[in-house]
Coordinates of C-alpha atoms and ligand atoms in Angstrom, one line a residue:
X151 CA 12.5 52.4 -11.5
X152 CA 9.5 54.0 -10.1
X153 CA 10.5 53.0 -6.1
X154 CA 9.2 56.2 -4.0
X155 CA 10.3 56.9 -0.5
X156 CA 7.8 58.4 1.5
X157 CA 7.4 58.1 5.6
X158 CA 11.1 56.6 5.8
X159 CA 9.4 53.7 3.7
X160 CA 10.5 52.6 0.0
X161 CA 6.9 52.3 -1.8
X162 CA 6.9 50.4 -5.1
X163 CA 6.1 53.2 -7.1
X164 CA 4.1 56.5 -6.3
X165 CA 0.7 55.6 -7.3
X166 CA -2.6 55.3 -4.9
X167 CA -6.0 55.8 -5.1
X168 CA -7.9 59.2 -4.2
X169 CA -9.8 59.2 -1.1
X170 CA -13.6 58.3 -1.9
X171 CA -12.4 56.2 -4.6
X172 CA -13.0 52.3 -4.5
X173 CA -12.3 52.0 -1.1
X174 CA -15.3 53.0 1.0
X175 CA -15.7 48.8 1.4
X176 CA -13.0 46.5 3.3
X177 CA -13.6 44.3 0.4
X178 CA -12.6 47.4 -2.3
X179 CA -9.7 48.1 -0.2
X180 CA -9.0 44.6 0.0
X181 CA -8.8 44.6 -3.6
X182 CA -6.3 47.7 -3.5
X183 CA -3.9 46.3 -1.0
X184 CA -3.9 43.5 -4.0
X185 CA -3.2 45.6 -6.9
X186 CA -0.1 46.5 -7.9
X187 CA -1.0 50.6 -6.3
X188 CA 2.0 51.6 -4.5
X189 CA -0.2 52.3 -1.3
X190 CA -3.9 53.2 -0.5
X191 CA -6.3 55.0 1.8
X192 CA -9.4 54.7 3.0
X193 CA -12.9 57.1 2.7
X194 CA -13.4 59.6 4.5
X195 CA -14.2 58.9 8.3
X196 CA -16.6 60.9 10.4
X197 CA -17.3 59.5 13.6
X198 CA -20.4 57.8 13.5
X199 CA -21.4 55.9 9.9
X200 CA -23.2 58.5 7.3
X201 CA -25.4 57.4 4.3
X202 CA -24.7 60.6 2.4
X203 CA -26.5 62.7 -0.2
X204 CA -29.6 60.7 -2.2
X205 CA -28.4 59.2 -5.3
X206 CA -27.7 59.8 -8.1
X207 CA -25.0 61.4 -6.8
X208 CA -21.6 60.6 -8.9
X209 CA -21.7 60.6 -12.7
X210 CA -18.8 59.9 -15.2
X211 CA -18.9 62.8 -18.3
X212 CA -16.7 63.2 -21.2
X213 CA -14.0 65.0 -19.5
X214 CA -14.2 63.4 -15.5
X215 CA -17.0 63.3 -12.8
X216 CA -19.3 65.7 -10.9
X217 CA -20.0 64.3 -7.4
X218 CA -21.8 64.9 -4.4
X219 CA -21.6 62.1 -2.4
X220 CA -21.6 64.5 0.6
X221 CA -19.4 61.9 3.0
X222 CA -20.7 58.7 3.0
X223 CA -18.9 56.1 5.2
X224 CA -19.1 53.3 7.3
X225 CA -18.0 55.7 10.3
X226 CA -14.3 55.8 12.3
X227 CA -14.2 52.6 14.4
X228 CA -14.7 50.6 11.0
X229 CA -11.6 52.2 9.1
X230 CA -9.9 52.2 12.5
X231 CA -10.0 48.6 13.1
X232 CA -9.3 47.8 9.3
X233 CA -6.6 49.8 9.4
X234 CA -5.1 48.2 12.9
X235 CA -5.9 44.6 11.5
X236 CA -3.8 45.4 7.9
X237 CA -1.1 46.6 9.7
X238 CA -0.3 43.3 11.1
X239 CA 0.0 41.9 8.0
X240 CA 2.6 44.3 5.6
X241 CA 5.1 47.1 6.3
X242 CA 4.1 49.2 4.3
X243 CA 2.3 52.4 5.7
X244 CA -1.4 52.6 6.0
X245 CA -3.4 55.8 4.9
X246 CA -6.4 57.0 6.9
X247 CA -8.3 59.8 5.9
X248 CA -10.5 61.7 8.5
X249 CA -13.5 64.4 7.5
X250 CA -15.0 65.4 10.9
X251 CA -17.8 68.1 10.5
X252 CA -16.4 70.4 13.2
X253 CA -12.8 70.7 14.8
X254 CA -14.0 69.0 17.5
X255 CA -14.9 66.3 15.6
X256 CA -11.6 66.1 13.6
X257 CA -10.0 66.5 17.2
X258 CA -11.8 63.5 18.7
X259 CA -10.8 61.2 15.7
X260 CA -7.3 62.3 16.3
X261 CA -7.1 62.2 19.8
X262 CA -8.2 58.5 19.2
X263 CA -5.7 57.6 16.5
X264 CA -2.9 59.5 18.8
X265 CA -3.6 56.6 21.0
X266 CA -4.2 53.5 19.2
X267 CA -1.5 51.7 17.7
X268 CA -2.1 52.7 14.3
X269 CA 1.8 53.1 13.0
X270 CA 0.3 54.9 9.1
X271 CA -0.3 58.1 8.5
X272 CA -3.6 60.4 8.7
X273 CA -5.0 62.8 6.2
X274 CA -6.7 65.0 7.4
X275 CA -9.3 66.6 4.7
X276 CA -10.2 69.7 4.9
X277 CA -12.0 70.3 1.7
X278 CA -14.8 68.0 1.0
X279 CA -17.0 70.4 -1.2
X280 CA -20.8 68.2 -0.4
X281 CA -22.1 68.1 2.6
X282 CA -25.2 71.5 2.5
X283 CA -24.5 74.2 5.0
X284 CA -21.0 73.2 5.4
X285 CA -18.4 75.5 3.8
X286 CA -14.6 73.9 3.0
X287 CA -12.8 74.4 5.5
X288 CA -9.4 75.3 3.7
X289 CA -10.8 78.2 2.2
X290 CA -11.7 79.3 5.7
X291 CA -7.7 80.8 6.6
X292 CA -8.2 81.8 10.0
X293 CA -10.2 78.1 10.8
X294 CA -7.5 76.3 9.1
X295 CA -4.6 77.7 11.2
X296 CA -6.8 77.2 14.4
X297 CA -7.7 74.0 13.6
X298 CA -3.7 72.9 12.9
X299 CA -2.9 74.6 16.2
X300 CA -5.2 73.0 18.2
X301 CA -4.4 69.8 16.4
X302 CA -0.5 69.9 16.9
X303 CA -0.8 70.1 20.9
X304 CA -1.5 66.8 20.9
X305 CA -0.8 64.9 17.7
X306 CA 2.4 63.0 16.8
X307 CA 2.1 60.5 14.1
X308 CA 2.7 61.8 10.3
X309 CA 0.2 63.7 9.3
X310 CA -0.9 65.3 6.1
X311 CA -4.0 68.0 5.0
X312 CA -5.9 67.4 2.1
X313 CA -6.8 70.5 0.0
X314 CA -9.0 72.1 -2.0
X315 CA -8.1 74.0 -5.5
X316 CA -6.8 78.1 -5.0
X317 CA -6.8 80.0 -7.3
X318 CA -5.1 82.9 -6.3
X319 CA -1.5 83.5 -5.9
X320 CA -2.5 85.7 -2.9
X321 CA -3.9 83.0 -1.8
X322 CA -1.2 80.2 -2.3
X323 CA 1.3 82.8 -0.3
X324 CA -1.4 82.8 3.1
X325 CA -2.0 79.1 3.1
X326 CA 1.7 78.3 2.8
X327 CA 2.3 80.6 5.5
X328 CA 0.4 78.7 7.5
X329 CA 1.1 75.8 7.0
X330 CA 4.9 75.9 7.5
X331 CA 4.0 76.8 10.9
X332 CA 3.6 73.2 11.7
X333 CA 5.3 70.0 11.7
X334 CA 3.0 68.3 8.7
X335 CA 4.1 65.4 6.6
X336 CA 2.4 66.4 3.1
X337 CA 0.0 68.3 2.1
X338 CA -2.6 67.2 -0.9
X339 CA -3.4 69.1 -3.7
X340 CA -6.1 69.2 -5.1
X341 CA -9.3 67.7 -4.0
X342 CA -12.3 68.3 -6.6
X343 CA -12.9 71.6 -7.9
X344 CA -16.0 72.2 -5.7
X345 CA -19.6 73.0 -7.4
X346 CA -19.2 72.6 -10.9
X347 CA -22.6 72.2 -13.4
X348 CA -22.8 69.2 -15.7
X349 CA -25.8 69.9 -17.7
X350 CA -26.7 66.3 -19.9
X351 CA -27.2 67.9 -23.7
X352 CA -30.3 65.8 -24.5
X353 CA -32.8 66.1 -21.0
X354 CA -31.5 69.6 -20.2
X355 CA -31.0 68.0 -16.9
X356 CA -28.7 68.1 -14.2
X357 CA -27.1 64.8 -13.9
X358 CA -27.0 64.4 -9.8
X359 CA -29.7 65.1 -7.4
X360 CA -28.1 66.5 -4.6
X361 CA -28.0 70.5 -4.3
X362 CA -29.8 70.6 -7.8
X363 CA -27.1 69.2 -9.6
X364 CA -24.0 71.2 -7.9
X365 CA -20.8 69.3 -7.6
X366 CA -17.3 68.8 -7.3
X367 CA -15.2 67.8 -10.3
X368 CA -12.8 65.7 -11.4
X369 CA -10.9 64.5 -14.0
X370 CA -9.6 65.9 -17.1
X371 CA -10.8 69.1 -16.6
X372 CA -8.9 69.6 -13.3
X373 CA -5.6 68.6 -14.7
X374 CA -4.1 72.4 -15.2
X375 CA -5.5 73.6 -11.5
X376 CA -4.2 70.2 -10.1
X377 CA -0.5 70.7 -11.6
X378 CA -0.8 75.2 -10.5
X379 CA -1.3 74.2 -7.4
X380 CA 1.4 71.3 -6.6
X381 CA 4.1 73.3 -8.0
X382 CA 2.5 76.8 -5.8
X383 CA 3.3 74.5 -2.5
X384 CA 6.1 72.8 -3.9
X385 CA 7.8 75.9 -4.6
X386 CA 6.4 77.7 -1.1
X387 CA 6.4 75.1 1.6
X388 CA 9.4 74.1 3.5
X389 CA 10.9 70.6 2.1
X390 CA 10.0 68.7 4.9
X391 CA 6.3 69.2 3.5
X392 CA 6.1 66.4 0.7
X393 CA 3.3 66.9 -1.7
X394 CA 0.4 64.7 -3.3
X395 CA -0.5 65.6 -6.6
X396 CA -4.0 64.7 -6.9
X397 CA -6.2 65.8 -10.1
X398 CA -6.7 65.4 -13.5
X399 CA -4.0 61.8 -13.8
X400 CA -5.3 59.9 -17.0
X401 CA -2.1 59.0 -18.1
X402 CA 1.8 58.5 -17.4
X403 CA 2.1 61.8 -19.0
X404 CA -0.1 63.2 -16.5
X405 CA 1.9 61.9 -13.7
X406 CA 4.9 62.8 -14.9
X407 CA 3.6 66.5 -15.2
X408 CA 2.7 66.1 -11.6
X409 CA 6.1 64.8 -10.8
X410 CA 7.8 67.2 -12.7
X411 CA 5.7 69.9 -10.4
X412 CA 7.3 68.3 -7.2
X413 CA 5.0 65.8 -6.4
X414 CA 6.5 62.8 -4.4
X415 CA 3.0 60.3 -4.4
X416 CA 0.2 60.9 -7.1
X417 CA -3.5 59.8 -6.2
X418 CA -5.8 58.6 -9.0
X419 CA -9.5 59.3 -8.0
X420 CA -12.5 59.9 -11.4
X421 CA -10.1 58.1 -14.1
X422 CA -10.0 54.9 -10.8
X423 CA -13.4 55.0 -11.0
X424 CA -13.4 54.6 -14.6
X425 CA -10.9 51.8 -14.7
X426 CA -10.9 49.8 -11.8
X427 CA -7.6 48.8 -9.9
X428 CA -6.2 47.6 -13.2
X429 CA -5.2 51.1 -13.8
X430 CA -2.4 51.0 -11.9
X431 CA -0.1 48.8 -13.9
X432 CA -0.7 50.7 -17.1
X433 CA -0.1 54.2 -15.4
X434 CA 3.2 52.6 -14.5
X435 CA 3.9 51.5 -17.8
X436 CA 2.9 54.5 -19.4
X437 CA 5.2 56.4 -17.2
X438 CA 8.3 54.1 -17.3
X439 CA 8.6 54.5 -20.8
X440 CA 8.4 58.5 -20.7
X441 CA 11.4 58.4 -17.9
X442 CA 13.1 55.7 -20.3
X443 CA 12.7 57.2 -23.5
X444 CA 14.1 60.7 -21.3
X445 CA 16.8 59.0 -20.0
X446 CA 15.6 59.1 -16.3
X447 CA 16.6 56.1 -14.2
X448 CA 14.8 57.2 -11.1
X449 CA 12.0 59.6 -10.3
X450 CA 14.4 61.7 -8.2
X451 CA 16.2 62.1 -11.4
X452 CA 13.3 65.3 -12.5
X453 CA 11.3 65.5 -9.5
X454 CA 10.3 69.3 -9.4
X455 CA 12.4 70.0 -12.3
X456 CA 10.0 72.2 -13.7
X457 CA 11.5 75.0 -16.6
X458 CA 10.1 78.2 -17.0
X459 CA 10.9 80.6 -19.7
X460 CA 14.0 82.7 -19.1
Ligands
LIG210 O1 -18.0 62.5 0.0 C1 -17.9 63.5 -0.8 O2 -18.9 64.0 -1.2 C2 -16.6 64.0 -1.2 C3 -15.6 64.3 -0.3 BR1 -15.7 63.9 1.5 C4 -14.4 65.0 -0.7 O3 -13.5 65.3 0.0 N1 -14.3 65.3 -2.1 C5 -15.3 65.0 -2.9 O4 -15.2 65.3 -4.1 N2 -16.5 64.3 -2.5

């Protein structure tokens, strides 16, 4: 019922972890490629192996997470050769998410996963919100288009962009422009909502240490910018651009919202964290009996199906 074709490949059913999410470890990706997620990916890479910001530096509130982990990973040749070694073992595509801190960093990664025989595809994020002194580079227009330019001389395999939230129909209209300039495979929406305030009601304290307490955020509080900004890209990029719809899933309802938006896959990132890999078979649940109780037998049924008011 849920079976999602993405990449020419018949997933099991749309649902994967968020990048950063329990899968930093080959051991907690192990335990993905185990769970009943319809696919994966893996941290961030840069190129060489990063500690990060000081802890603490995620906390679970109320309503999601603030984090700053500011791109700790266990550097490219570790996700690279995981990645080449998994392959050998399932059909079913690989995701492999890249963070460089320049473009010629992002461009060395790809040049090197251009030609390896990694057969997934690549995300390429450009919106982590953490690391000091380094802007996003999404909101950066001009950068973003250089940077796809620059990356489509050379690159071949699928490839997708990870996103940060707009917030500004202005600015939904540019970004789509330029994206549809080039031959990407999906674009993400939304990473956190970058530099949020948690404030803990009893120390007056901030509750992580890195760039006094700053953060991105997640969860429930991202839900409505998450769902604005699938259906802004569903309805503005050409339909050879599949969309993620990351932010703010908690529940099958959720997902279905994200569906109905246009979403193809959905990524699960603070409510994963929460859970563990268990949460994937109840989000299915949950959302087979909204499509059954609707009368939907497949998710193509009311993908991007979205009414307004007339
Ligand atoms: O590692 C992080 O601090 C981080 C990254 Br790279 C990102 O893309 N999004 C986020 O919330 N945290």
């Amino acid at each position: 019922m849920l079976t999602t074709n993405f990449l020419d490949f018949d997933f099991d059913n749309p649902f994967m972890n968020a990048s950063g999410v329990h899968c930093m470890t080959t051991s907690e990706l192990d335990e993905l490629a185990v769970s009943n997620a319809g696919a994966y990916i893996m941290k961030s890479a840069t190129p060489e192996k990063r500690d990060g910001n000081p802890a603490p530096r995620y906390f679970d509130v109320p309503l999601g997470s603030i984090n700053s982990m500011g791109l700790p990973n266990l550097g490219f040749k570790y996700y690279l050769e995981y990645a080449l070694q998994q392959q050998e073992r399932t059909e079913r595509p690989l995701f492999f998410s890249v963070a460089g801190m320049s473009v010629a960093e992002n461009i060395a990664m790809l040049k090197e996963i251009e030609a390896s025989d990694f057969k997934g595809v690549t995300e390429l994020n450009l919106s982590c919100p953490n690391v000091p002194g380094k802007p996003q580079v999404a909101y950066d227009f001009e950068l973003t288009d250089k940077t796809l330019s620059r990356i489509f001389e050379f690159f071949t395999k699928p490839l997708g962009v990870k996103l940060p939230p707009y917030f500004d129909m202005a600015h939904f209209d540019q970004m789509a422009a330029i994206l549809n300039k080039y031959p990407l495979t999906y674009v993400n929406s939304i990473n956190s909502i970058g530099n949020g305030l948690y404030i803990d009601p009893t120390s007056d304290q901030v509750v992580i240490k890195p760039k006094d307490g700053f953060g991105g955020i997640g969860g429930e509080y991202v839900k409505p910018t998450a769902l604005a900004n699938v259906r802004a890209f569903y309805t503005r990029l050409k339909p050879e651009i599949k969309i993620i719809g990351t932010g703010g899933i908690i529940t099958g309802q959720d997902a279905y919202e994200h569906l109905l938006c246009g979403a193809t896959m959905l990524q699960v990132g603070t409510q994963l964290q929460k859970e563990g890999p268990m949460i994937f078979d109840r989000l299915q649940e949950e959302l087979t009996a909204i499509m059954k109780a609707k009368g939907y037998k497949t998710i193509a049924d009311f993908r991007g199906q979205l009414k307004t008011i007339a």
